[in-house]
């Protein structure tokens, strides 16, 4: 018997540190960890101790004899990884904690309350001499775990338990519902804290850059995701779901999330923590087909195998793939033939071919995967000279181009897709942070190992740090954010130890009075617990995980009890 890592894996890497035989890979110190879709257990090395099961925050690990039908597929996916990766025995060495100055306290402000923020905080509050205050403009914490993770993936949200454990430390305080730049400035934070860490994520989407992109009915998937997850900024949006076909440009995991939500039975969604307004809107939706457009080929598809597999498990939904579009570049074709192709990519191709061979069953709904296709124009339904909403998407077929990195080139073949809604899901992008330098080309704050660099001379700005997507760009999930948050936290601790950080000119305990005087209705830890309890209580009555409050005044009311 061996243990198996399955679909909910969040790359958190907690399981790696407790494995006595080092059979879980890739590890954070291996290059592949940065881009890994998930972690994998080597069935030949695993000794079935079960330590990883207790440590996994999202309940993704099972003994192989306890897998259900869906989980059994991960036996092969775990094993496949070790066909071209080696495992060396021995314990994973524990990380050394830096020695901190005796008799001194370090006060740190963290701006943002998502995974990267919490992983940095977790590392910092290991030390009794460190005090952490976490700020977020929203009344609720957890960032994209609350407002981005799909509601039908509740296991992934299990990391909230770990975040809550950090927030329960006596050396941690919340400043929720407090906006930096409005209720407190960057300079004022530097006056009250020796270190300020920005973990503000990537809050906007990338553009297609094609004519008609701004027409009504053309929307960023980021807004749709935030809307159905109950983000207060998007609760009052509405979407035209009158067409039978929706088109999603992109084929990463966000694109697949959107497709699943559009095609899932509303009665099924009603059992999750999806926002109530989204459930009601889905009940009137006419969408029965979602088309996902990928610019490159199947070997370069951006989604993970776990999410791709899950699309085939949607009740009453056919997965449609034209075998003719499963074109491979020369290197992938050769690697698949001689067995040298990366196992993750080989599995992606295998799953796609299995889907393409299924054929349609006549299900009421379907999801169509298209590869080597790019949008070139969105057209409106109004008469010439009149404003109108999207009525069709004009696309061009691409051809693969072999090179150091596989690319595509457009052919002369174009075609139309009739639809009234087009969602772009081609990535998130960071936006400038007030009073911080910004690299517009990459959508990040320039930094080295989390230390912010000045725009003019590139010198380190003492006491100012970044972590998460605003640090490295919008790539990687929860696991990568953990590594990222830890790296930034260790940089803060190292600078504190070396005497680089300045002493605050004002006491930390004056910050609450300052933000209150600027009109902030601050929500602290007890306030968030009241919100959490109210949502979960409403959820129990409805047979759901929680019923989200989606407007600021409702959240403020719940926080006040």
Short mmCIF file of N, CA, C and O in Angstrom, two decimals, residues 294-415:
data_model
loop_
_atom_site.label_atom_id
_atom_site.label_comp_id
_atom_site.label_asym_id
_atom_site.label_seq_id
_atom_site.Cartn_x
_atom_site.Cartn_y
_atom_site.Cartn_z
N UNK A 294 -7.68 28.13 -26.40
CA UNK A 294 -6.26 28.15 -26.04
C UNK A 294 -5.42 28.59 -27.22
O UNK A 294 -5.57 28.06 -28.32
N UNK A 295 -4.54 29.56 -27.00
CA UNK A 295 -3.73 30.10 -28.10
C UNK A 295 -2.70 29.10 -28.60
O UNK A 295 -2.38 29.05 -29.78
N UNK A 296 -2.19 28.27 -27.68
CA UNK A 296 -1.16 27.30 -28.06
C UNK A 296 -1.73 25.88 -28.10
O UNK A 296 -2.93 25.68 -28.00
N UNK A 297 -0.85 24.91 -28.24
CA UNK A 297 -1.28 23.53 -28.41
C UNK A 297 -1.55 22.82 -27.10
O UNK A 297 -1.36 23.37 -26.01
N UNK A 298 -1.99 21.57 -27.18
CA UNK A 298 -2.34 20.80 -26.01
C UNK A 298 -1.15 20.61 -25.06
O UNK A 298 -1.29 20.66 -23.85
N UNK A 299 0.05 20.46 -25.60
CA UNK A 299 1.23 20.24 -24.75
C UNK A 299 1.56 21.49 -23.93
O UNK A 299 2.26 21.40 -22.91
N UNK A 300 1.09 22.65 -24.39
CA UNK A 300 1.37 23.90 -23.68
C UNK A 300 0.16 24.42 -22.89
O UNK A 300 0.19 25.55 -22.39
N UNK A 301 -0.90 23.64 -22.80
CA UNK A 301 -2.10 24.08 -22.09
C UNK A 301 -1.76 24.48 -20.65
O UNK A 301 -0.96 23.82 -19.98
N UNK A 302 -2.38 25.56 -20.17
CA UNK A 302 -2.00 26.13 -18.88
C UNK A 302 -2.68 25.48 -17.69
O UNK A 302 -2.22 25.63 -16.56
N UNK A 303 -3.80 24.79 -17.87
CA UNK A 303 -4.50 24.19 -16.74
C UNK A 303 -3.71 23.01 -16.17
O UNK A 303 -2.83 22.44 -16.82
N UNK A 304 -4.02 22.66 -14.93
CA UNK A 304 -3.39 21.49 -14.31
C UNK A 304 -4.17 20.24 -14.69
O UNK A 304 -5.36 20.29 -15.02
N UNK A 305 -3.49 19.12 -14.63
CA UNK A 305 -4.14 17.86 -14.98
C UNK A 305 -5.30 17.54 -14.06
O UNK A 305 -6.31 16.97 -14.49
N UNK A 306 -5.17 17.91 -12.79
CA UNK A 306 -6.25 17.62 -11.84
C UNK A 306 -7.53 18.35 -12.24
O UNK A 306 -8.63 17.77 -12.22
N UNK A 307 -7.41 19.63 -12.61
CA UNK A 307 -8.59 20.39 -13.01
C UNK A 307 -9.13 19.92 -14.36
O UNK A 307 -10.34 19.91 -14.59
N UNK A 308 -8.24 19.53 -15.25
CA UNK A 308 -8.64 19.01 -16.56
C UNK A 308 -9.44 17.72 -16.38
O UNK A 308 -10.51 17.54 -16.98
N UNK A 309 -8.93 16.83 -15.55
CA UNK A 309 -9.64 15.57 -15.28
C UNK A 309 -11.03 15.82 -14.72
O UNK A 309 -12.00 15.16 -15.10
N UNK A 310 -11.11 16.80 -13.81
CA UNK A 310 -12.38 17.06 -13.13
C UNK A 310 -13.47 17.52 -14.11
O UNK A 310 -14.65 17.32 -13.84
N UNK A 311 -13.07 18.12 -15.23
CA UNK A 311 -14.08 18.56 -16.21
C UNK A 311 -14.86 17.37 -16.75
O UNK A 311 -16.03 17.49 -17.12
N UNK A 312 -14.22 16.22 -16.83
CA UNK A 312 -14.89 15.03 -17.32
C UNK A 312 -15.84 14.40 -16.32
O UNK A 312 -16.54 13.44 -16.66
N UNK A 313 -15.87 14.93 -15.10
CA UNK A 313 -16.73 14.37 -14.06
C UNK A 313 -17.99 15.20 -13.83
O UNK A 313 -18.78 14.87 -12.95
N UNK A 314 -18.17 16.29 -14.59
CA UNK A 314 -19.36 17.11 -14.39
C UNK A 314 -20.60 16.36 -14.85
O UNK A 314 -20.70 15.96 -16.01
N UNK A 315 -21.56 16.18 -13.98
CA UNK A 315 -22.78 15.45 -14.37
C UNK A 315 -23.54 16.19 -15.48
O UNK A 315 -23.71 17.41 -15.43
N UNK A 316 -23.95 15.45 -16.49
CA UNK A 316 -24.77 16.03 -17.55
C UNK A 316 -24.02 16.95 -18.48
O UNK A 316 -24.64 17.77 -19.16
N UNK A 317 -22.69 16.83 -18.52
CA UNK A 317 -21.87 17.70 -19.38
C UNK A 317 -20.93 16.84 -20.22
O UNK A 317 -20.15 16.05 -19.68
N UNK A 318 -20.99 17.00 -21.53
CA UNK A 318 -20.05 16.33 -22.43
C UNK A 318 -18.79 17.18 -22.59
O UNK A 318 -18.87 18.40 -22.67
N UNK A 319 -17.64 16.51 -22.62
CA UNK A 319 -16.37 17.18 -22.93
C UNK A 319 -16.08 16.92 -24.40
O UNK A 319 -15.98 15.76 -24.82
N UNK A 320 -15.95 17.99 -25.16
CA UNK A 320 -15.78 17.86 -26.61
C UNK A 320 -14.41 18.39 -27.03
O UNK A 320 -14.08 19.56 -26.75
N UNK A 321 -13.62 17.54 -27.66
CA UNK A 321 -12.31 17.93 -28.19
C UNK A 321 -12.17 17.32 -29.58
O UNK A 321 -12.36 16.11 -29.76
N UNK A 322 -11.85 18.13 -30.55
CA UNK A 322 -11.61 17.66 -31.91
C UNK A 322 -10.21 17.05 -31.97
O UNK A 322 -9.22 17.75 -31.73
N UNK A 323 -10.09 15.75 -32.27
CA UNK A 323 -8.76 15.12 -32.33
C UNK A 323 -7.81 15.84 -33.27
O UNK A 323 -6.59 15.84 -33.04
N UNK A 324 -8.34 16.48 -34.30
CA UNK A 324 -7.49 17.17 -35.27
C UNK A 324 -6.79 18.38 -34.66
O UNK A 324 -5.79 18.87 -35.21
N UNK A 325 -7.30 18.88 -33.52
CA UNK A 325 -6.69 20.06 -32.90
C UNK A 325 -5.65 19.68 -31.85
O UNK A 325 -5.03 20.57 -31.24
N UNK A 326 -5.43 18.39 -31.63
CA UNK A 326 -4.45 17.95 -30.63
C UNK A 326 -3.06 17.84 -31.27
O UNK A 326 -2.37 16.83 -31.15
N UNK A 327 -2.68 18.89 -31.96
CA UNK A 327 -1.39 18.92 -32.65
C UNK A 327 -0.26 19.13 -31.66
O UNK A 327 -0.36 19.97 -30.75
N UNK A 328 0.84 18.40 -31.84
CA UNK A 328 2.01 18.51 -30.97
C UNK A 328 3.15 19.17 -31.71
O UNK A 328 3.30 19.01 -32.93
N UNK A 329 3.97 19.90 -30.97
CA UNK A 329 5.21 20.40 -31.54
C UNK A 329 6.16 19.22 -31.72
O UNK A 329 5.97 18.14 -31.13
N UNK A 330 7.21 19.41 -32.51
CA UNK A 330 8.10 18.31 -32.87
C UNK A 330 8.76 17.69 -31.64
O UNK A 330 8.87 16.45 -31.53
N UNK A 331 9.20 18.51 -30.69
CA UNK A 331 9.88 17.99 -29.51
C UNK A 331 8.95 17.15 -28.65
O UNK A 331 9.33 16.08 -28.15
N UNK A 332 7.70 17.60 -28.49
CA UNK A 332 6.74 16.82 -27.70
C UNK A 332 6.38 15.53 -28.39
O UNK A 332 6.24 14.48 -27.75
N UNK A 333 6.23 15.59 -29.71
CA UNK A 333 5.92 14.39 -30.48
C UNK A 333 7.02 13.36 -30.32
O UNK A 333 6.76 12.17 -30.07
N UNK A 334 8.27 13.80 -30.41
CA UNK A 334 9.41 12.89 -30.28
C UNK A 334 9.50 12.36 -28.84
O UNK A 334 9.72 11.16 -28.62
N UNK A 335 9.32 13.25 -27.88
CA UNK A 335 9.41 12.84 -26.48
C UNK A 335 8.32 11.85 -26.09
O UNK A 335 8.55 10.93 -25.31
N UNK A 336 7.11 12.04 -26.65
CA UNK A 336 6.02 11.11 -26.38
C UNK A 336 6.33 9.75 -26.98
O UNK A 336 6.02 8.70 -26.41
N UNK A 337 6.98 9.77 -28.13
CA UNK A 337 7.30 8.53 -28.83
C UNK A 337 8.38 7.72 -28.12
O UNK A 337 8.26 6.51 -27.98
N UNK A 338 9.43 8.41 -27.64
CA UNK A 338 10.55 7.67 -27.03
C UNK A 338 10.48 7.64 -25.51
O UNK A 338 11.38 7.12 -24.85
N UNK A 339 9.43 8.22 -24.93
CA UNK A 339 9.25 8.16 -23.48
C UNK A 339 10.01 9.20 -22.70
O UNK A 339 10.05 9.14 -21.46
N UNK A 340 10.62 10.18 -23.38
CA UNK A 340 11.43 11.18 -22.69
C UNK A 340 10.64 12.43 -22.33
O UNK A 340 11.16 13.33 -21.66
N UNK A 341 9.38 12.52 -22.78
CA UNK A 341 8.59 13.72 -22.52
C UNK A 341 8.25 13.82 -21.04
O UNK A 341 7.97 12.82 -20.38
N UNK A 342 8.29 15.04 -20.52
CA UNK A 342 7.92 15.29 -19.12
C UNK A 342 6.60 14.59 -18.80
O UNK A 342 5.62 14.69 -19.55
N UNK A 343 6.56 13.89 -17.68
CA UNK A 343 5.40 13.06 -17.36
C UNK A 343 4.11 13.87 -17.19
O UNK A 343 3.02 13.40 -17.53
N UNK A 344 4.22 15.12 -16.68
CA UNK A 344 3.03 15.95 -16.51
C UNK A 344 2.42 16.31 -17.85
O UNK A 344 1.20 16.26 -18.05
N UNK A 345 3.29 16.66 -18.81
CA UNK A 345 2.80 17.01 -20.15
C UNK A 345 2.25 15.77 -20.85
O UNK A 345 1.21 15.82 -21.52
N UNK A 346 2.94 14.63 -20.67
CA UNK A 346 2.46 13.40 -21.29
C UNK A 346 1.07 13.04 -20.77
O UNK A 346 0.20 12.60 -21.53
N UNK A 347 0.85 13.25 -19.46
CA UNK A 347 -0.47 12.96 -18.89
C UNK A 347 -1.52 13.91 -19.44
O UNK A 347 -2.66 13.52 -19.71
N UNK A 348 -1.14 15.18 -19.66
CA UNK A 348 -2.07 16.17 -20.21
C UNK A 348 -2.54 15.74 -21.60
O UNK A 348 -3.73 15.82 -21.94
N UNK A 349 -1.59 15.25 -22.40
CA UNK A 349 -1.91 14.80 -23.75
C UNK A 349 -2.78 13.54 -23.70
O UNK A 349 -3.77 13.42 -24.43
N UNK A 350 -2.44 12.64 -22.80
CA UNK A 350 -3.20 11.39 -22.69
C UNK A 350 -4.65 11.67 -22.30
O UNK A 350 -5.58 11.10 -22.88
N UNK A 351 -4.85 12.55 -21.32
CA UNK A 351 -6.21 12.86 -20.87
C UNK A 351 -7.01 13.50 -22.01
O UNK A 351 -8.18 13.17 -22.23
N UNK A 352 -6.38 14.42 -22.75
CA UNK A 352 -7.07 15.08 -23.86
C UNK A 352 -7.48 14.07 -24.92
O UNK A 352 -8.58 14.14 -25.47
N UNK A 353 -6.61 13.13 -25.22
CA UNK A 353 -6.93 12.12 -26.22
C UNK A 353 -8.07 11.22 -25.74
O UNK A 353 -8.94 10.82 -26.53
N UNK A 354 -8.06 10.92 -24.45
CA UNK A 354 -9.16 10.10 -23.91
C UNK A 354 -10.49 10.85 -24.04
O UNK A 354 -11.52 10.26 -24.41
N UNK A 355 -10.47 12.14 -23.72
CA UNK A 355 -11.69 12.94 -23.87
C UNK A 355 -12.15 12.97 -25.33
O UNK A 355 -13.34 12.85 -25.62
N UNK A 356 -11.20 13.15 -26.25
CA UNK A 356 -11.57 13.27 -27.66
C UNK A 356 -12.16 11.98 -28.21
O UNK A 356 -12.94 12.00 -29.16
N UNK A 357 -11.79 10.85 -27.59
CA UNK A 357 -12.29 9.54 -28.06
C UNK A 357 -13.63 9.18 -27.45
O UNK A 357 -14.29 8.24 -27.89
N UNK A 358 -14.05 9.90 -26.43
CA UNK A 358 -15.32 9.59 -25.77
C UNK A 358 -16.51 9.78 -26.71
O UNK A 358 -17.47 9.01 -26.69
N UNK A 359 -16.44 10.85 -27.49
CA UNK A 359 -17.61 11.20 -28.29
C UNK A 359 -18.69 11.83 -27.43
O UNK A 359 -18.61 11.84 -26.20
N UNK A 360 -19.69 12.39 -28.06
CA UNK A 360 -20.77 13.04 -27.32
C UNK A 360 -21.86 12.04 -26.96
O UNK A 360 -22.19 11.15 -27.74
N UNK A 361 -22.40 12.21 -25.77
CA UNK A 361 -23.43 11.28 -25.27
C UNK A 361 -24.83 11.85 -25.45
O UNK A 361 -25.80 11.18 -25.09
N UNK A 362 -24.91 13.10 -25.92
CA UNK A 362 -26.22 13.74 -26.01
C UNK A 362 -26.61 14.44 -24.73
O UNK A 362 -27.79 14.74 -24.50
N UNK A 363 -25.61 14.72 -23.86
CA UNK A 363 -25.89 15.43 -22.61
C UNK A 363 -26.46 16.81 -22.90
O UNK A 363 -26.23 17.39 -23.97
N UNK A 364 -27.18 17.35 -21.94
CA UNK A 364 -27.84 18.64 -22.14
C UNK A 364 -26.85 19.79 -22.25
O UNK A 364 -27.16 20.83 -22.85
N UNK A 365 -25.66 19.62 -21.68
CA UNK A 365 -24.66 20.69 -21.73
C UNK A 365 -23.33 20.12 -22.22
O UNK A 365 -23.10 18.92 -22.18
N UNK A 366 -22.45 21.04 -22.65
CA UNK A 366 -21.13 20.58 -23.11
C UNK A 366 -20.09 21.68 -22.94
O UNK A 366 -20.40 22.87 -22.96
N UNK A 367 -18.85 21.24 -22.73
CA UNK A 367 -17.70 22.13 -22.69
C UNK A 367 -16.79 21.74 -23.84
O UNK A 367 -16.48 20.56 -24.03
N UNK A 368 -16.40 22.73 -24.64
CA UNK A 368 -15.62 22.48 -25.84
C UNK A 368 -14.23 23.08 -25.66
O UNK A 368 -14.09 24.29 -25.43
N UNK A 369 -13.21 22.25 -25.74
CA UNK A 369 -11.83 22.72 -25.67
C UNK A 369 -11.31 22.93 -27.09
O UNK A 369 -11.31 22.01 -27.91
N UNK A 370 -10.86 24.16 -27.38
CA UNK A 370 -10.26 24.49 -28.67
C UNK A 370 -8.80 24.86 -28.45
O UNK A 370 -8.46 25.59 -27.51
N UNK A 371 -7.93 24.35 -29.31
CA UNK A 371 -6.50 24.64 -29.20
C UNK A 371 -6.01 25.32 -30.47
O UNK A 371 -6.62 25.21 -31.54
N UNK A 372 -4.90 26.06 -30.34
CA UNK A 372 -4.30 26.77 -31.47
C UNK A 372 -5.29 27.75 -32.10
O UNK A 372 -5.45 27.81 -33.32
N UNK A 373 -5.94 28.52 -31.24
CA UNK A 373 -6.94 29.50 -31.68
C UNK A 373 -6.72 30.81 -30.93
O UNK A 373 -6.51 30.80 -29.71
N UNK A 374 -6.76 31.93 -31.64
CA UNK A 374 -6.65 33.25 -31.01
C UNK A 374 -7.79 34.15 -31.46
O UNK A 374 -8.16 34.13 -32.63
N UNK A 375 -8.36 34.94 -30.53
CA UNK A 375 -9.37 35.93 -30.94
C UNK A 375 -8.70 37.09 -31.66
O UNK A 375 -7.60 37.52 -31.26
N UNK A 376 -9.33 37.62 -32.68
CA UNK A 376 -8.78 38.78 -33.39
C UNK A 376 -9.73 39.96 -33.38
O UNK A 376 -9.33 41.09 -33.63
N UNK A 377 -11.02 39.72 -33.09
CA UNK A 377 -11.98 40.82 -33.07
C UNK A 377 -13.29 40.37 -32.42
O UNK A 377 -13.70 39.22 -32.58
N UNK A 378 -13.91 41.30 -31.69
CA UNK A 378 -15.25 41.08 -31.17
C UNK A 378 -16.20 42.00 -31.92
O UNK A 378 -15.93 43.19 -32.04
N UNK A 379 -17.30 41.45 -32.40
CA UNK A 379 -18.26 42.22 -33.17
C UNK A 379 -19.54 42.44 -32.38
O UNK A 379 -19.92 41.58 -31.56
N UNK A 380 -20.21 43.57 -32.64
CA UNK A 380 -21.45 43.92 -31.93
C UNK A 380 -22.66 43.60 -32.78
O UNK A 380 -22.57 43.44 -34.00
N UNK A 381 -23.82 43.54 -32.12
CA UNK A 381 -25.06 43.19 -32.81
C UNK A 381 -25.85 44.40 -33.29
O UNK A 381 -26.88 44.26 -33.93
N UNK A 382 -25.40 45.61 -32.99
CA UNK A 382 -26.12 46.79 -33.41
C UNK A 382 -25.89 47.11 -34.88
O UNK A 382 -24.94 46.62 -35.51
N UNK A 383 -26.77 47.93 -35.43
CA UNK A 383 -26.59 48.37 -36.81
C UNK A 383 -25.38 49.29 -36.89
O UNK A 383 -24.89 49.79 -35.87
N UNK A 384 -24.89 49.51 -38.10
CA UNK A 384 -23.70 50.33 -38.28
C UNK A 384 -23.92 51.71 -37.65
O UNK A 384 -24.91 52.38 -37.89
N UNK A 385 -22.95 52.11 -36.85
CA UNK A 385 -23.04 53.41 -36.19
C UNK A 385 -23.79 53.38 -34.87
O UNK A 385 -23.84 54.37 -34.17
N UNK A 386 -24.40 52.24 -34.52
CA UNK A 386 -25.14 52.13 -33.27
C UNK A 386 -24.34 51.29 -32.28
O UNK A 386 -23.62 50.38 -32.65
N UNK A 387 -24.51 51.62 -31.00
CA UNK A 387 -23.86 50.83 -29.96
C UNK A 387 -24.58 49.50 -29.82
O UNK A 387 -25.79 49.42 -29.95
N UNK A 388 -23.84 48.47 -29.55
CA UNK A 388 -24.44 47.15 -29.36
C UNK A 388 -23.55 46.28 -28.51
O UNK A 388 -22.41 46.63 -28.20
N UNK A 389 -24.07 45.14 -28.08
CA UNK A 389 -23.31 44.20 -27.28
C UNK A 389 -22.66 43.17 -28.18
O UNK A 389 -22.99 43.04 -29.36
N UNK A 390 -21.75 42.41 -27.59
CA UNK A 390 -21.05 41.37 -28.35
C UNK A 390 -22.05 40.40 -28.97
O UNK A 390 -23.00 39.96 -28.31
N UNK A 391 -21.84 40.08 -30.25
CA UNK A 391 -22.68 39.08 -30.91
C UNK A 391 -21.85 37.93 -31.47
O UNK A 391 -22.35 36.84 -31.65
N UNK A 392 -20.58 38.20 -31.76
CA UNK A 392 -19.71 37.12 -32.24
C UNK A 392 -18.25 37.45 -31.98
O UNK A 392 -17.88 38.62 -31.82
N UNK A 393 -17.46 36.40 -31.95
CA UNK A 393 -16.02 36.50 -31.76
C UNK A 393 -15.36 35.98 -33.03
O UNK A 393 -15.64 34.86 -33.47
N UNK A 394 -14.50 36.79 -33.63
CA UNK A 394 -13.76 36.37 -34.82
C UNK A 394 -12.41 35.81 -34.36
O UNK A 394 -11.69 36.47 -33.59
N UNK A 395 -12.08 34.61 -34.81
CA UNK A 395 -10.86 33.92 -34.37
C UNK A 395 -9.98 33.56 -35.56
O UNK A 395 -10.45 33.43 -36.68
N UNK A 396 -8.71 33.37 -35.29
CA UNK A 396 -7.77 32.90 -36.30
C UNK A 396 -7.12 31.61 -35.79
O UNK A 396 -6.86 31.45 -34.59
N UNK A 397 -6.90 30.68 -36.70
CA UNK A 397 -6.22 29.44 -36.33
C UNK A 397 -4.71 29.70 -36.30
O UNK A 397 -4.17 30.41 -37.16
N UNK A 398 -4.05 29.11 -35.34
CA UNK A 398 -2.60 29.26 -35.20
C UNK A 398 -1.87 27.99 -35.62
O UNK A 398 -2.45 26.90 -35.61
N UNK A 399 -0.61 28.15 -35.95
CA UNK A 399 0.26 27.00 -36.23
C UNK A 399 1.42 27.05 -35.25
O UNK A 399 1.90 28.12 -34.87
N UNK A 400 1.86 25.88 -34.79
CA UNK A 400 2.98 25.81 -33.85
C UNK A 400 4.28 26.16 -34.55
O UNK A 400 4.50 25.82 -35.72
N UNK A 401 5.16 26.83 -33.82
CA UNK A 401 6.48 27.18 -34.33
C UNK A 401 7.51 26.62 -33.37
O UNK A 401 7.54 26.99 -32.19
N UNK A 402 8.34 25.70 -33.84
CA UNK A 402 9.38 25.12 -32.99
C UNK A 402 10.53 26.10 -32.80
O UNK A 402 10.89 26.86 -33.71
N UNK A 403 11.07 26.11 -31.62
CA UNK A 403 12.19 26.98 -31.30
C UNK A 403 12.66 26.67 -29.90
O UNK A 403 12.33 25.62 -29.34
N UNK A 404 13.45 27.56 -29.30
CA UNK A 404 13.90 27.35 -27.93
C UNK A 404 12.70 27.25 -27.00
O UNK A 404 12.68 26.48 -26.05
N UNK A 405 11.65 28.03 -27.30
CA UNK A 405 10.38 27.94 -26.59
C UNK A 405 9.29 27.83 -27.65
O UNK A 405 9.22 28.66 -28.56
N UNK A 406 8.45 26.83 -27.53
CA UNK A 406 7.41 26.62 -28.53
C UNK A 406 6.48 27.82 -28.59
O UNK A 406 5.98 28.28 -27.57
N UNK A 407 6.28 28.35 -29.79
CA UNK A 407 5.39 29.48 -29.97
C UNK A 407 4.36 29.18 -31.04
O UNK A 407 4.23 28.05 -31.50
N UNK A 408 3.60 30.21 -31.43
CA UNK A 408 2.59 30.03 -32.47
C UNK A 408 2.67 31.19 -33.45
O UNK A 408 3.18 32.27 -33.14
N UNK A 409 2.17 30.95 -34.63
CA UNK A 409 2.03 32.00 -35.63
C UNK A 409 0.65 31.87 -36.24
O UNK A 409 0.15 30.76 -36.44
N UNK A 410 -0.03 33.00 -36.51
CA UNK A 410 -1.38 32.91 -37.09
C UNK A 410 -1.34 32.43 -38.54
O UNK A 410 -0.42 32.77 -39.29
N UNK A 411 -2.32 31.65 -38.92
CA UNK A 411 -2.49 31.25 -40.31
C UNK A 411 -3.42 32.26 -40.98
O UNK A 411 -3.77 33.28 -40.39
N UNK A 412 -3.82 31.98 -42.19
CA UNK A 412 -4.76 32.86 -42.87
C UNK A 412 -6.20 32.41 -42.69
O UNK A 412 -7.13 33.01 -43.24
N UNK A 413 -6.42 31.38 -41.89
CA UNK A 413 -7.76 30.82 -41.71
C UNK A 413 -8.44 31.45 -40.50
O UNK A 413 -7.96 31.36 -39.38
N UNK A 414 -9.58 32.09 -40.74
CA UNK A 414 -10.36 32.67 -39.65
C UNK A 414 -11.75 32.04 -39.61
O UNK A 414 -12.20 31.45 -40.59
N UNK A 415 -12.41 32.17 -38.47
CA UNK A 415 -13.78 31.66 -38.34
C UNK A 415 -14.48 32.45 -37.25
O UNK A 415 -13.84 33.12 -36.44
#
